[in-house]
PDB file of C-alpha atoms in Angstrom:
ATOM      1  CA  UNK A 518     -40.694 -54.369 -54.609  1.00 48.00           C
ATOM      2  CA  UNK A 519     -42.768 -57.345 -55.023  1.00 51.00           C
ATOM      3  CA  UNK A 520     -45.461 -55.452 -56.877  1.00 51.00           C
ATOM      4  CA  UNK A 521     -42.993 -54.559 -59.534  1.00 52.00           C
ATOM      5  CA  UNK A 522     -41.975 -58.045 -60.135  1.00 53.00           C
ATOM      6  CA  UNK A 523     -44.263 -60.348 -61.854  1.00 54.00           C
ATOM      7  CA  UNK A 524     -45.852 -62.816 -59.485  1.00 54.00           C
ATOM      8  CA  UNK A 525     -44.933 -66.324 -60.406  1.00 58.00           C
ATOM      9  CA  UNK A 526     -47.521 -68.839 -59.559  1.00 56.00           C
ATOM     10  CA  UNK A 527     -46.433 -71.578 -57.506  1.00 58.00           C
ATOM     11  CA  UNK A 528     -48.639 -74.446 -56.630  1.00 59.00           C
ATOM     12  CA  UNK A 529     -50.261 -74.098 -53.261  1.00 60.00           C
ATOM     13  CA  UNK A 530     -49.358 -70.386 -52.751  1.00 59.00           C
ATOM     14  CA  UNK A 531     -51.780 -67.602 -53.373  1.00 58.00           C
ATOM     15  CA  UNK A 532     -50.677 -64.406 -55.090  1.00 61.00           C
ATOM     16  CA  UNK A 533     -50.617 -61.063 -53.074  1.00 59.00           C
ATOM     17  CA  UNK A 534     -53.692 -58.983 -52.987  1.00 62.00           C
ATOM     18  CA  UNK A 535     -53.683 -55.851 -55.246  1.00 62.00           C
ATOM     19  CA  UNK A 536     -54.057 -53.708 -51.927  1.00 68.00           C
ATOM     20  CA  UNK A 537     -50.769 -54.838 -50.448  1.00 74.00           C
ATOM     21  CA  UNK A 538     -48.560 -52.571 -52.338  1.00 78.00           C
ATOM     22  CA  UNK A 539     -50.745 -49.543 -51.392  1.00 83.00           C
ATOM     23  CA  UNK A 540     -50.655 -50.587 -47.691  1.00 86.00           C
ATOM     24  CA  UNK A 541     -46.876 -50.768 -47.938  1.00 88.00           C
ATOM     25  CA  UNK A 542     -46.548 -47.448 -49.578  1.00 90.00           C
ATOM     26  CA  UNK A 543     -48.714 -45.944 -46.821  1.00 91.00           C
ATOM     27  CA  UNK A 544     -46.582 -47.679 -44.222  1.00 92.00           C
ATOM     28  CA  UNK A 545     -43.489 -46.058 -45.917  1.00 93.00           C
ATOM     29  CA  UNK A 546     -45.100 -42.701 -46.211  1.00 95.00           C
ATOM     30  CA  UNK A 547     -46.074 -42.835 -42.326  1.00 96.00           C
ATOM     31  CA  UNK A 548     -42.426 -43.955 -41.581  1.00 95.00           C
ATOM     32  CA  UNK A 549     -41.142 -41.140 -43.578  1.00 96.00           C
ATOM     33  CA  UNK A 550     -43.500 -38.664 -41.911  1.00 96.00           C
ATOM     34  CA  UNK A 551     -42.311 -39.938 -38.485  1.00 96.00           C
ATOM     35  CA  UNK A 552     -38.684 -39.647 -39.487  1.00 97.00           C
ATOM     36  CA  UNK A 553     -39.318 -36.151 -40.773  1.00 97.00           C
ATOM     37  CA  UNK A 554     -41.026 -35.072 -37.615  1.00 97.00           C
ATOM     38  CA  UNK A 555     -38.273 -36.649 -35.441  1.00 97.00           C
ATOM     39  CA  UNK A 556     -35.873 -34.768 -37.575  1.00 97.00           C
ATOM     40  CA  UNK A 557     -37.839 -31.643 -37.185  1.00 97.00           C
ATOM     41  CA  UNK A 558     -37.880 -32.155 -33.464  1.00 97.00           C
ATOM     42  CA  UNK A 559     -34.142 -32.601 -33.600  1.00 97.00           C
ATOM     43  CA  UNK A 560     -33.790 -29.441 -35.541  1.00 98.00           C
ATOM     44  CA  UNK A 561     -36.056 -27.540 -33.033  1.00 98.00           C
ATOM     45  CA  UNK A 562     -34.081 -28.988 -30.251  1.00 98.00           C
ATOM     46  CA  UNK A 563     -30.781 -28.004 -31.947  1.00 98.00           C
ATOM     47  CA  UNK A 564     -32.303 -24.440 -32.402  1.00 97.00           C
ATOM     48  CA  UNK A 565     -33.259 -24.293 -28.792  1.00 97.00           C
ATOM     49  CA  UNK A 566     -29.795 -25.558 -27.743  1.00 97.00           C
ATOM     50  CA  UNK A 567     -28.280 -22.854 -30.060  1.00 97.00           C
ATOM     51  CA  UNK A 568     -30.278 -20.278 -28.457  1.00 97.00           C
ATOM     52  CA  UNK A 569     -29.346 -21.399 -24.982  1.00 97.00           C
ATOM     53  CA  UNK A 570     -25.673 -21.562 -26.225  1.00 97.00           C
ATOM     54  CA  UNK A 571     -25.970 -18.061 -27.582  1.00 97.00           C
ATOM     55  CA  UNK A 572     -27.521 -16.862 -24.433  1.00 96.00           C
ATOM     56  CA  UNK A 573     -24.647 -18.432 -22.413  1.00 96.00           C
ATOM     57  CA  UNK A 574     -22.158 -17.038 -24.852  1.00 97.00           C
ATOM     58  CA  UNK A 575     -23.672 -13.460 -24.460  1.00 97.00           C
ATOM     59  CA  UNK A 576     -23.805 -13.890 -20.823  1.00 96.00           C
ATOM     60  CA  UNK A 577     -20.060 -15.029 -20.772  1.00 97.00           C
ATOM     61  CA  UNK A 578     -19.232 -12.195 -22.956  1.00 96.00           C
ATOM     62  CA  UNK A 579     -20.965  -9.753 -20.625  1.00 96.00           C
ATOM     63  CA  UNK A 580     -19.238 -11.267 -17.644  1.00 96.00           C
ATOM     64  CA  UNK A 581     -15.975 -10.992 -19.362  1.00 97.00           C
ATOM     65  CA  UNK A 582     -16.815  -7.214 -19.891  1.00 96.00           C
ATOM     66  CA  UNK A 583     -17.750  -6.742 -16.316  1.00 97.00           C
ATOM     67  CA  UNK A 584     -14.695  -8.664 -15.282  1.00 97.00           C
ATOM     68  CA  UNK A 585     -12.529  -6.480 -17.474  1.00 97.00           C
ATOM     69  CA  UNK A 586     -14.062  -3.363 -15.927  1.00 96.00           C
ATOM     70  CA  UNK A 587     -13.415  -4.786 -12.478  1.00 97.00           C
ATOM     71  CA  UNK A 588      -9.939  -5.549 -13.397  1.00 97.00           C
ATOM     72  CA  UNK A 589      -9.325  -1.981 -14.655  1.00 97.00           C
ATOM     73  CA  UNK A 590     -10.904  -0.588 -11.527  1.00 97.00           C
ATOM     74  CA  UNK A 591      -8.611  -2.899  -9.514  1.00 97.00           C
ATOM     75  CA  UNK A 592      -5.659  -1.730 -11.507  1.00 97.00           C
ATOM     76  CA  UNK A 593      -6.472   1.864 -10.840  1.00 97.00           C
ATOM     77  CA  UNK A 594      -7.026   1.182  -7.136  1.00 97.00           C
ATOM     78  CA  UNK A 595      -3.749  -0.580  -7.115  1.00 98.00           C
ATOM     79  CA  UNK A 596      -1.955   2.316  -8.842  1.00 97.00           C
ATOM     80  CA  UNK A 597      -3.577   4.742  -6.262  1.00 96.00           C
ATOM     81  CA  UNK A 598      -2.434   2.461  -3.460  1.00 97.00           C
ATOM     82  CA  UNK A 599       1.101   2.338  -4.776  1.00 97.00           C
ATOM     83  CA  UNK A 600       1.142   6.122  -5.081  1.00 96.00           C
ATOM     84  CA  UNK A 601      -0.272   6.481  -1.565  1.00 96.00           C
ATOM     85  CA  UNK A 602       2.356   4.003  -0.304  1.00 97.00           C
ATOM     86  CA  UNK A 603       5.050   5.974  -1.979  1.00 97.00           C
ATOM     87  CA  UNK A 604       3.774   9.261  -0.575  1.00 96.00           C
ATOM     88  CA  UNK A 605       3.571   7.700   2.883  1.00 96.00           C
ATOM     89  CA  UNK A 606       7.212   6.320   2.482  1.00 96.00           C
ATOM     90  CA  UNK A 607       8.393   9.749   1.336  1.00 96.00           C
ATOM     91  CA  UNK A 608       6.590  11.353   4.328  1.00 96.00           C
ATOM     92  CA  UNK A 609       8.107   8.818   6.659  1.00 95.00           C
ATOM     93  CA  UNK A 610      11.482   9.284   5.124  1.00 95.00           C
ATOM     94  CA  UNK A 611      11.124  13.084   5.445  1.00 96.00           C
ATOM     95  CA  UNK A 612       9.980  12.768   9.040  1.00 94.00           C
ATOM     96  CA  UNK A 613      12.952  10.411   9.879  1.00 95.00           C
ATOM     97  CA  UNK A 614      15.359  12.843   8.390  1.00 95.00           C
ATOM     98  CA  UNK A 615      13.813  15.619  10.425  1.00 94.00           C
ATOM     99  CA  UNK A 616      14.118  13.583  13.501  1.00 93.00           C
ATOM    100  CA  UNK A 617      17.679  12.898  12.653  1.00 94.00           C
ATOM    101  CA  UNK A 618      18.356  16.641  12.266  1.00 93.00           C
ATOM    102  CA  UNK A 619      16.658  17.402  15.422  1.00 93.00           C
ATOM    103  CA  UNK A 620      18.506  14.714  17.307  1.00 93.00           C
ATOM    104  CA  UNK A 621      21.812  16.098  15.797  1.00 92.00           C
ATOM    105  CA  UNK A 622      20.860  19.570  16.972  1.00 91.00           C
ATOM    106  CA  UNK A 623      19.912  18.248  20.395  1.00 91.00           C
ATOM    107  CA  UNK A 624      23.087  16.437  20.677  1.00 89.00           C
ATOM    108  CA  UNK A 625      25.151  19.477  19.660  1.00 89.00           C
ATOM    109  CA  UNK A 626      23.258  21.550  22.079  1.00 88.00           C
ATOM    110  CA  UNK A 627      23.826  18.887  24.771  1.00 87.00           C
ATOM    111  CA  UNK A 628      27.484  18.845  24.140  1.00 90.00           C
ATOM    112  CA  UNK A 629      27.611  22.690  24.174  1.00 88.00           C
ATOM    113  CA  UNK A 630      25.715  22.804  27.389  1.00 84.00           C
ATOM    114  CA  UNK A 631      27.947  20.151  28.979  1.00 87.00           C
ATOM    115  CA  UNK A 632      31.072  22.204  27.886  1.00 83.00           C
ATOM    116  CA  UNK A 633      29.467  25.389  29.333  1.00 80.00           C
ATOM    117  CA  UNK A 634      28.755  23.316  32.630  1.00 79.00           C
ATOM    118  CA  UNK A 635      32.392  22.049  32.651  1.00 75.00           C
ATOM    119  CA  UNK A 636      33.644  25.643  32.195  1.00 79.00           C
ATOM    120  CA  UNK A 637      31.401  26.835  34.962  1.00 72.00           C
ATOM    121  CA  UNK A 638      32.574  24.165  37.315  1.00 70.00           C
ATOM    122  CA  UNK A 639      36.137  25.081  36.417  1.00 68.00           C
ATOM    123  CA  UNK A 640      35.642  28.746  37.103  1.00 73.00           C
ATOM    124  CA  UNK A 641      33.797  27.841  40.423  1.00 66.00           C
ATOM    125  CA  UNK A 642      36.751  25.755  41.482  1.00 64.00           C
ATOM    126  CA  UNK A 643      39.034  28.667  40.725  1.00 66.00           C
ATOM    127  CA  UNK A 644      36.808  30.998  42.466  1.00 63.00           C
ATOM    128  CA  UNK A 645      36.772  28.548  45.497  1.00 62.00           C
ATOM    129  CA  UNK A 646      40.599  28.561  45.567  1.00 64.00           C
ATOM    130  CA  UNK A 647      40.829  32.458  45.425  1.00 59.00           C
ATOM    131  CA  UNK A 648      39.379  34.351  48.319  1.00 55.00           C
ATOM    132  CA  UNK A 649      36.296  36.202  47.392  1.00 56.00           C
ATOM    133  CA  UNK A 650      36.657  39.822  46.988  1.00 60.00           C
ATOM    134  CA  UNK A 651      34.471  41.797  49.385  1.00 59.00           C
ATOM    135  CA  UNK A 652      32.906  44.858  48.093  1.00 63.00           C
ATOM    136  CA  UNK A 653      34.798  47.883  49.289  1.00 64.00           C
ATOM    137  CA  UNK A 654      33.206  49.886  51.826  1.00 67.00           C
ATOM    138  CA  UNK A 655      34.203  53.350  52.464  1.00 64.00           C
ATOM    139  CA  UNK A 656      36.459  53.668  55.450  1.00 63.00           C
ATOM    140  CA  UNK A 657      36.347  56.421  57.821  1.00 64.00           C
ATOM    141  CA  UNK A 658      39.818  57.717  57.421  1.00 65.00           C
ATOM    142  CA  UNK A 659      41.849  59.028  60.264  1.00 66.00           C
ATOM    143  CA  UNK A 660      43.343  62.500  59.759  1.00 65.00           C
ATOM    144  CA  UNK A 661      46.700  61.980  58.252  1.00 66.00           C
ATOM    145  CA  UNK A 662      49.673  63.214  60.020  1.00 64.00           C
ATOM    146  CA  UNK A 663      51.752  65.774  58.284  1.00 63.00           C
ATOM    147  CA  UNK A 664      55.277  64.919  57.526  1.00 65.00           C
ATOM    148  CA  UNK A 665      57.769  66.605  59.609  1.00 63.00           C
ATOM    149  CA  UNK A 666      55.404  67.888  62.288  1.00 59.00           C
ATOM    150  CA  UNK A 667      56.101  64.929  64.476  1.00 59.00           C
ATOM    151  CA  UNK A 668      59.026  65.054  66.741  1.00 58.00           C
ATOM    152  CA  UNK A 669      61.167  61.973  66.353  1.00 57.00           C
ATOM    153  CA  UNK A 670      64.151  61.653  68.357  1.00 58.00           C
ATOM    154  CA  UNK A 671      66.828  60.092  66.373  1.00 58.00           C
ATOM    155  CA  UNK A 672      68.708  57.513  68.228  1.00 59.00           C
ATOM    156  CA  UNK A 673      71.786  58.144  66.173  1.00 56.00           C
ATOM    157  CA  UNK A 674      72.090  61.731  67.558  1.00 55.00           C
ATOM    158  CA  UNK A 675      71.858  60.690  71.055  1.00 53.00           C
ATOM    159  CA  UNK A 676      74.537  58.270  70.871  1.00 54.00           C
ATOM    160  CA  UNK A 677      76.970  60.942  69.465  1.00 51.00           C
ATOM    161  CA  UNK A 678      76.368  63.365  72.303  1.00 48.00           C
TER     162      UNK A 678
END
């Protein structure tokens, strides 16, 4: 700036040396180099951060994929468990129905048995009231008398005589 303008001579002041503008230019160049270097470092850091972010993103993506796979597996397992549960419920229901049928049969048989027992008791009571029939044994029969061979005295005739 100062080099481009004409230096005005003031009393008591010296003019700038001719090397001063070159020094300033060198300083500006060095400053520009430093700013470029810092910008390059920032770019490199940004690239590194981008790589890290990319790695994190890819890891997150793979984690999401594995989580999706796990979710699918869990859904399949849940479906299988539901099917098993439904099958178990069906088996349990069938068993309970079978037990009910068996209980009905047992109750029916029990009522039939009690009816038979009651009828047996009634028949036993009737049998107790009636004398028991003794098995017939062969009697030794006495010789039968022939009719008309015995002499009977009629009392009616005696009274008339």
